[in-house]
Amino acid sequence: QVQLVESGGGLVQAGGSLRLSCAASGRTFSSYAMGWFRQAPGKAREFVACISRSGGRTSYADSVKGRFTISRDNAKNTVYLQMNSLKPEDTAVYYCAATDYALGYSAVDYAYWGQGTQVTVSS
């Protein structure tokens, strides 16, 4: 198993940047592909980005392509989400998650989840 803790959320103005971090426990972090999801009030959890075990492959939701970058540092057991050019519609609770699959694009693919961190983008 793996335990995940997100950090780095906060309040930022539209057009600004924020970097989220997700710290993972254990010595087998590199065996998991990782994903970021977000959930706004009253809405379903939405796929944002994912990254393969080695970090060699990434995928993004169309809504964040060109603005967000997912990365990982397996030596630090940490995955990141760099968010640039933030928009009010990016406001949500952001979750990191780990999957046993090579990559996952749906929440059901992920067995392990962090507690979430709030990102609020003001207009």
Short mmCIF file of N, CA and C in Angstrom, two decimals:
data_model
loop_
_atom_site.label_atom_id
_atom_site.label_comp_id
_atom_site.label_asym_id
_atom_site.label_seq_id
_atom_site.Cartn_x
_atom_site.Cartn_y
_atom_site.Cartn_z
N GLN A 1 0.82 -1.17 0.00
CA GLN A 1 0.00 0.00 0.00
C GLN A 1 0.88 1.25 0.00
N VAL A 2 0.24 2.36 -0.33
CA VAL A 2 0.93 3.64 -0.34
C VAL A 2 -0.01 4.68 0.27
N GLN A 3 0.56 5.57 1.06
CA GLN A 3 -0.21 6.67 1.64
C GLN A 3 0.25 7.97 1.01
N LEU A 4 -0.71 8.84 0.71
CA LEU A 4 -0.45 10.05 -0.05
C LEU A 4 -0.93 11.27 0.72
N VAL A 5 -0.13 12.33 0.70
CA VAL A 5 -0.48 13.59 1.35
C VAL A 5 -0.18 14.74 0.40
N GLU A 6 -1.23 15.48 0.03
CA GLU A 6 -1.07 16.63 -0.86
C GLU A 6 -0.76 17.89 -0.06
N SER A 7 -0.09 18.82 -0.71
CA SER A 7 0.17 20.12 -0.13
C SER A 7 0.37 21.13 -1.25
N GLY A 8 0.36 22.41 -0.91
CA GLY A 8 0.65 23.46 -1.87
C GLY A 8 -0.56 24.21 -2.37
N GLY A 9 -1.75 23.81 -1.97
CA GLY A 9 -2.94 24.52 -2.39
C GLY A 9 -3.04 25.88 -1.71
N GLY A 10 -3.94 26.70 -2.22
CA GLY A 10 -4.13 28.02 -1.67
C GLY A 10 -4.93 28.91 -2.58
N LEU A 11 -4.89 30.19 -2.30
CA LEU A 11 -5.61 31.20 -3.08
C LEU A 11 -4.64 31.92 -4.00
N VAL A 12 -5.02 32.01 -5.27
CA VAL A 12 -4.18 32.67 -6.26
C VAL A 12 -5.07 33.44 -7.23
N GLN A 13 -4.56 34.53 -7.77
CA GLN A 13 -5.30 35.31 -8.74
C GLN A 13 -5.24 34.65 -10.12
N ALA A 14 -6.27 34.89 -10.91
CA ALA A 14 -6.28 34.39 -12.28
C ALA A 14 -5.02 34.83 -13.01
N GLY A 15 -4.44 33.90 -13.76
CA GLY A 15 -3.19 34.15 -14.46
C GLY A 15 -1.96 33.78 -13.66
N GLY A 16 -2.13 33.49 -12.40
CA GLY A 16 -1.02 33.14 -11.54
C GLY A 16 -0.66 31.67 -11.62
N SER A 17 0.29 31.28 -10.79
CA SER A 17 0.81 29.92 -10.79
C SER A 17 0.80 29.34 -9.39
N LEU A 18 0.78 28.03 -9.34
CA LEU A 18 0.80 27.31 -8.09
C LEU A 18 1.41 25.94 -8.36
N ARG A 19 2.15 25.41 -7.41
CA ARG A 19 2.68 24.06 -7.54
C ARG A 19 2.19 23.20 -6.41
N LEU A 20 1.52 22.12 -6.76
CA LEU A 20 1.06 21.15 -5.78
C LEU A 20 2.07 20.03 -5.65
N SER A 21 2.20 19.51 -4.44
CA SER A 21 3.06 18.38 -4.18
C SER A 21 2.26 17.26 -3.55
N CYS A 22 2.66 16.05 -3.81
CA CYS A 22 2.05 14.88 -3.20
C CYS A 22 3.16 13.98 -2.71
N ALA A 23 3.28 13.87 -1.40
CA ALA A 23 4.31 13.04 -0.79
C ALA A 23 3.75 11.66 -0.51
N ALA A 24 4.48 10.64 -0.92
CA ALA A 24 4.05 9.26 -0.78
C ALA A 24 4.92 8.52 0.22
N SER A 25 4.31 7.61 0.92
CA SER A 25 5.04 6.76 1.85
C SER A 25 5.56 5.52 1.14
N GLY A 26 6.42 4.79 1.83
CA GLY A 26 6.87 3.51 1.32
C GLY A 26 8.09 3.60 0.42
N ARG A 27 8.61 2.44 0.09
CA ARG A 27 9.79 2.34 -0.76
C ARG A 27 9.46 1.82 -2.15
N THR A 28 8.18 1.68 -2.45
CA THR A 28 7.74 1.17 -3.74
C THR A 28 6.99 2.22 -4.54
N PHE A 29 7.24 3.49 -4.27
CA PHE A 29 6.57 4.58 -4.97
C PHE A 29 6.71 4.45 -6.48
N SER A 30 7.89 4.04 -6.93
CA SER A 30 8.14 3.95 -8.36
C SER A 30 7.36 2.85 -9.05
N SER A 31 6.70 1.98 -8.29
CA SER A 31 5.89 0.93 -8.89
C SER A 31 4.48 1.40 -9.24
N TYR A 32 4.14 2.62 -8.89
CA TYR A 32 2.82 3.17 -9.14
C TYR A 32 2.87 4.28 -10.18
N ALA A 33 1.97 4.20 -11.14
CA ALA A 33 1.65 5.38 -11.92
C ALA A 33 0.82 6.31 -11.05
N MET A 34 0.93 7.61 -11.27
CA MET A 34 0.28 8.58 -10.42
C MET A 34 -0.63 9.49 -11.23
N GLY A 35 -1.67 9.95 -10.59
CA GLY A 35 -2.60 10.86 -11.24
C GLY A 35 -3.00 12.00 -10.34
N TRP A 36 -3.45 13.08 -10.97
CA TRP A 36 -4.08 14.19 -10.29
C TRP A 36 -5.52 14.31 -10.77
N PHE A 37 -6.42 14.49 -9.82
CA PHE A 37 -7.83 14.71 -10.10
C PHE A 37 -8.28 15.95 -9.34
N ARG A 38 -9.41 16.48 -9.75
CA ARG A 38 -9.96 17.63 -9.03
C ARG A 38 -11.47 17.50 -8.95
N GLN A 39 -12.03 18.13 -7.93
CA GLN A 39 -13.46 18.07 -7.72
C GLN A 39 -13.95 19.41 -7.21
N ALA A 40 -14.82 20.03 -7.97
CA ALA A 40 -15.46 21.27 -7.58
C ALA A 40 -16.76 20.95 -6.85
N PRO A 41 -17.26 21.87 -6.02
CA PRO A 41 -18.50 21.61 -5.28
C PRO A 41 -19.66 21.23 -6.19
N GLY A 42 -20.33 20.14 -5.85
CA GLY A 42 -21.48 19.69 -6.62
C GLY A 42 -21.16 19.02 -7.93
N LYS A 43 -19.88 18.79 -8.22
CA LYS A 43 -19.48 18.19 -9.48
C LYS A 43 -18.72 16.89 -9.23
N ALA A 44 -18.65 16.07 -10.25
CA ALA A 44 -17.94 14.81 -10.17
C ALA A 44 -16.43 15.03 -10.18
N ARG A 45 -15.72 14.06 -9.65
CA ARG A 45 -14.27 14.11 -9.68
C ARG A 45 -13.79 14.01 -11.13
N GLU A 46 -12.86 14.88 -11.49
CA GLU A 46 -12.42 15.05 -12.87
C GLU A 46 -10.94 14.73 -13.02
N PHE A 47 -10.61 13.97 -14.05
CA PHE A 47 -9.22 13.69 -14.37
C PHE A 47 -8.50 14.95 -14.78
N VAL A 48 -7.28 15.13 -14.28
CA VAL A 48 -6.46 16.28 -14.63
C VAL A 48 -5.21 15.87 -15.39
N ALA A 49 -4.44 14.95 -14.82
CA ALA A 49 -3.18 14.54 -15.43
C ALA A 49 -2.72 13.23 -14.81
N CYS A 50 -1.87 12.51 -15.52
CA CYS A 50 -1.27 11.31 -14.96
C CYS A 50 0.14 11.16 -15.50
N ILE A 51 0.92 10.34 -14.82
CA ILE A 51 2.32 10.14 -15.18
C ILE A 51 2.69 8.69 -14.93
N SER A 52 3.48 8.13 -15.82
CA SER A 52 3.87 6.73 -15.73
C SER A 52 4.85 6.51 -14.59
N ARG A 53 5.14 5.24 -14.32
CA ARG A 53 6.00 4.88 -13.19
C ARG A 53 7.37 5.52 -13.25
N SER A 54 7.95 5.55 -14.43
CA SER A 54 9.28 6.13 -14.60
C SER A 54 9.25 7.63 -14.85
N GLY A 55 8.07 8.16 -15.12
CA GLY A 55 7.94 9.56 -15.48
C GLY A 55 8.10 9.83 -16.97
N GLY A 56 8.26 8.79 -17.76
CA GLY A 56 8.51 8.97 -19.17
C GLY A 56 7.29 9.30 -20.00
N ARG A 57 6.12 9.01 -19.51
CA ARG A 57 4.88 9.29 -20.23
C ARG A 57 3.95 10.10 -19.35
N THR A 58 3.30 11.07 -19.95
CA THR A 58 2.32 11.89 -19.25
C THR A 58 1.09 12.06 -20.12
N SER A 59 -0.01 12.37 -19.48
CA SER A 59 -1.25 12.65 -20.19
C SER A 59 -2.01 13.72 -19.44
N TYR A 60 -2.76 14.55 -20.17
CA TYR A 60 -3.47 15.67 -19.58
C TYR A 60 -4.88 15.77 -20.12
N ALA A 61 -5.76 16.27 -19.26
CA ALA A 61 -7.08 16.64 -19.73
C ALA A 61 -6.96 17.82 -20.69
N ASP A 62 -7.85 17.86 -21.67
CA ASP A 62 -7.80 18.95 -22.64
C ASP A 62 -7.90 20.33 -21.98
N SER A 63 -8.61 20.40 -20.89
CA SER A 63 -8.84 21.68 -20.22
C SER A 63 -7.58 22.27 -19.60
N VAL A 64 -6.54 21.44 -19.39
CA VAL A 64 -5.33 21.93 -18.74
C VAL A 64 -4.09 21.81 -19.61
N LYS A 65 -4.21 21.24 -20.80
CA LYS A 65 -3.05 21.09 -21.68
C LYS A 65 -2.41 22.44 -21.98
N GLY A 66 -1.10 22.47 -21.90
CA GLY A 66 -0.37 23.69 -22.15
C GLY A 66 -0.24 24.59 -20.94
N ARG A 67 -0.98 24.31 -19.89
CA ARG A 67 -0.94 25.12 -18.68
C ARG A 67 -0.39 24.37 -17.47
N PHE A 68 -0.72 23.08 -17.38
CA PHE A 68 -0.31 22.27 -16.23
C PHE A 68 0.78 21.29 -16.66
N THR A 69 1.67 20.97 -15.73
CA THR A 69 2.71 19.99 -15.96
C THR A 69 2.80 19.06 -14.76
N ILE A 70 2.67 17.77 -15.03
CA ILE A 70 2.85 16.77 -13.98
C ILE A 70 4.28 16.23 -14.07
N SER A 71 4.88 16.00 -12.92
CA SER A 71 6.22 15.45 -12.87
C SER A 71 6.37 14.63 -11.60
N ARG A 72 7.44 13.86 -11.53
CA ARG A 72 7.68 13.08 -10.33
C ARG A 72 9.16 12.97 -10.06
N ASP A 73 9.48 12.80 -8.80
CA ASP A 73 10.85 12.57 -8.35
C ASP A 73 10.79 11.32 -7.50
N ASN A 74 11.12 10.19 -8.10
CA ASN A 74 11.00 8.92 -7.38
C ASN A 74 11.97 8.82 -6.21
N ALA A 75 13.10 9.50 -6.29
CA ALA A 75 14.04 9.50 -5.18
C ALA A 75 13.46 10.20 -3.96
N LYS A 76 12.54 11.14 -4.18
CA LYS A 76 11.90 11.86 -3.09
C LYS A 76 10.49 11.36 -2.80
N ASN A 77 10.05 10.34 -3.51
CA ASN A 77 8.69 9.80 -3.34
C ASN A 77 7.64 10.90 -3.45
N THR A 78 7.79 11.74 -4.46
CA THR A 78 6.92 12.89 -4.60
C THR A 78 6.49 13.08 -6.05
N VAL A 79 5.22 13.43 -6.23
CA VAL A 79 4.70 13.81 -7.53
C VAL A 79 4.24 15.26 -7.43
N TYR A 80 4.39 16.01 -8.52
CA TYR A 80 4.08 17.43 -8.54
C TYR A 80 3.06 17.75 -9.63
N LEU A 81 2.36 18.83 -9.41
CA LEU A 81 1.53 19.40 -10.45
C LEU A 81 1.81 20.89 -10.50
N GLN A 82 2.53 21.31 -11.52
CA GLN A 82 2.80 22.73 -11.74
C GLN A 82 1.64 23.31 -12.53
N MET A 83 1.00 24.31 -11.99
CA MET A 83 -0.18 24.91 -12.60
C MET A 83 0.13 26.36 -12.94
N ASN A 84 0.11 26.68 -14.22
CA ASN A 84 0.35 28.03 -14.70
C ASN A 84 -0.90 28.57 -15.38
N SER A 85 -0.93 29.87 -15.56
CA SER A 85 -2.05 30.53 -16.22
C SER A 85 -3.38 30.07 -15.65
N LEU A 86 -3.48 30.10 -14.35
CA LEU A 86 -4.66 29.58 -13.67
C LEU A 86 -5.90 30.41 -13.99
N LYS A 87 -7.03 29.71 -14.07
CA LYS A 87 -8.32 30.30 -14.38
C LYS A 87 -9.28 30.04 -13.23
N PRO A 88 -10.30 30.88 -13.08
CA PRO A 88 -11.28 30.62 -12.02
C PRO A 88 -11.90 29.23 -12.11
N GLU A 89 -12.08 28.70 -13.30
CA GLU A 89 -12.66 27.38 -13.45
C GLU A 89 -11.74 26.25 -12.98
N ASP A 90 -10.49 26.57 -12.65
CA ASP A 90 -9.59 25.59 -12.05
C ASP A 90 -9.84 25.41 -10.56
N THR A 91 -10.68 26.24 -9.98
CA THR A 91 -10.98 26.16 -8.56
C THR A 91 -11.60 24.81 -8.23
N ALA A 92 -10.99 24.10 -7.29
CA ALA A 92 -11.45 22.77 -6.91
C ALA A 92 -10.57 22.25 -5.79
N VAL A 93 -10.98 21.14 -5.21
CA VAL A 93 -10.10 20.36 -4.36
C VAL A 93 -9.31 19.42 -5.27
N TYR A 94 -8.01 19.44 -5.14
CA TYR A 94 -7.14 18.62 -5.97
C TYR A 94 -6.64 17.42 -5.18
N TYR A 95 -6.74 16.26 -5.80
CA TYR A 95 -6.33 15.01 -5.18
C TYR A 95 -5.25 14.33 -6.00
N CYS A 96 -4.27 13.76 -5.33
CA CYS A 96 -3.36 12.86 -6.02
C CYS A 96 -3.77 11.43 -5.72
N ALA A 97 -3.43 10.53 -6.62
CA ALA A 97 -3.84 9.14 -6.49
C ALA A 97 -2.80 8.24 -7.14
N ALA A 98 -2.78 6.99 -6.69
CA ALA A 98 -1.84 6.00 -7.20
C ALA A 98 -2.60 4.82 -7.78
N THR A 99 -2.10 4.31 -8.89
CA THR A 99 -2.74 3.18 -9.56
C THR A 99 -1.74 2.07 -9.84
N ASP A 100 -2.24 0.84 -9.80
CA ASP A 100 -1.42 -0.31 -10.16
C ASP A 100 -1.30 -0.49 -11.66
N TYR A 101 -2.17 0.17 -12.41
CA TYR A 101 -2.11 0.10 -13.86
C TYR A 101 -0.97 0.97 -14.39
N ALA A 102 -0.59 0.72 -15.63
CA ALA A 102 0.49 1.48 -16.24
C ALA A 102 0.15 2.97 -16.31
N LEU A 103 -1.09 3.28 -16.65
CA LEU A 103 -1.63 4.63 -16.64
C LEU A 103 -3.12 4.52 -16.36
N GLY A 104 -3.68 5.57 -15.80
CA GLY A 104 -5.10 5.58 -15.53
C GLY A 104 -5.71 6.93 -15.83
N TYR A 105 -6.88 6.91 -16.46
CA TYR A 105 -7.54 8.14 -16.87
C TYR A 105 -8.88 8.34 -16.18
N SER A 106 -9.28 7.36 -15.38
CA SER A 106 -10.54 7.44 -14.65
C SER A 106 -10.28 7.21 -13.17
N ALA A 107 -11.12 7.80 -12.34
CA ALA A 107 -10.96 7.66 -10.90
C ALA A 107 -11.03 6.20 -10.46
N VAL A 108 -11.83 5.39 -11.16
CA VAL A 108 -11.98 3.99 -10.79
C VAL A 108 -10.70 3.20 -11.00
N ASP A 109 -9.75 3.73 -11.75
CA ASP A 109 -8.48 3.04 -11.97
C ASP A 109 -7.54 3.16 -10.78
N TYR A 110 -7.84 4.05 -9.85
CA TYR A 110 -6.92 4.38 -8.77
C TYR A 110 -7.40 3.82 -7.44
N ALA A 111 -6.52 3.10 -6.78
CA ALA A 111 -6.87 2.45 -5.52
C ALA A 111 -6.50 3.29 -4.30
N TYR A 112 -5.57 4.21 -4.44
CA TYR A 112 -5.05 4.97 -3.31
C TYR A 112 -5.19 6.46 -3.57
N TRP A 113 -5.66 7.19 -2.55
CA TRP A 113 -5.95 8.61 -2.68
C TRP A 113 -5.44 9.41 -1.51
N GLY A 114 -5.02 10.64 -1.79
CA GLY A 114 -4.71 11.57 -0.73
C GLY A 114 -5.96 12.24 -0.21
N GLN A 115 -5.78 13.14 0.75
CA GLN A 115 -6.92 13.80 1.39
C GLN A 115 -7.41 15.02 0.63
N GLY A 116 -6.63 15.50 -0.31
CA GLY A 116 -7.00 16.65 -1.11
C GLY A 116 -6.44 17.95 -0.58
N THR A 117 -6.25 18.90 -1.48
CA THR A 117 -5.82 20.24 -1.12
C THR A 117 -6.61 21.25 -1.95
N GLN A 118 -7.08 22.30 -1.29
CA GLN A 118 -7.96 23.27 -1.94
C GLN A 118 -7.16 24.26 -2.78
N VAL A 119 -7.60 24.45 -4.02
CA VAL A 119 -7.06 25.48 -4.89
C VAL A 119 -8.19 26.42 -5.26
N THR A 120 -8.01 27.70 -4.97
CA THR A 120 -9.02 28.70 -5.29
C THR A 120 -8.38 29.77 -6.16
N VAL A 121 -8.97 30.00 -7.31
CA VAL A 121 -8.47 30.99 -8.26
C VAL A 121 -9.49 32.12 -8.34
N SER A 122 -9.08 33.30 -7.96
CA SER A 122 -9.96 34.45 -7.97
C SER A 122 -9.89 35.18 -9.29
N SER A 123 -10.99 35.82 -9.67
CA SER A 123 -11.04 36.59 -10.91
C SER A 123 -10.74 38.05 -10.67
#
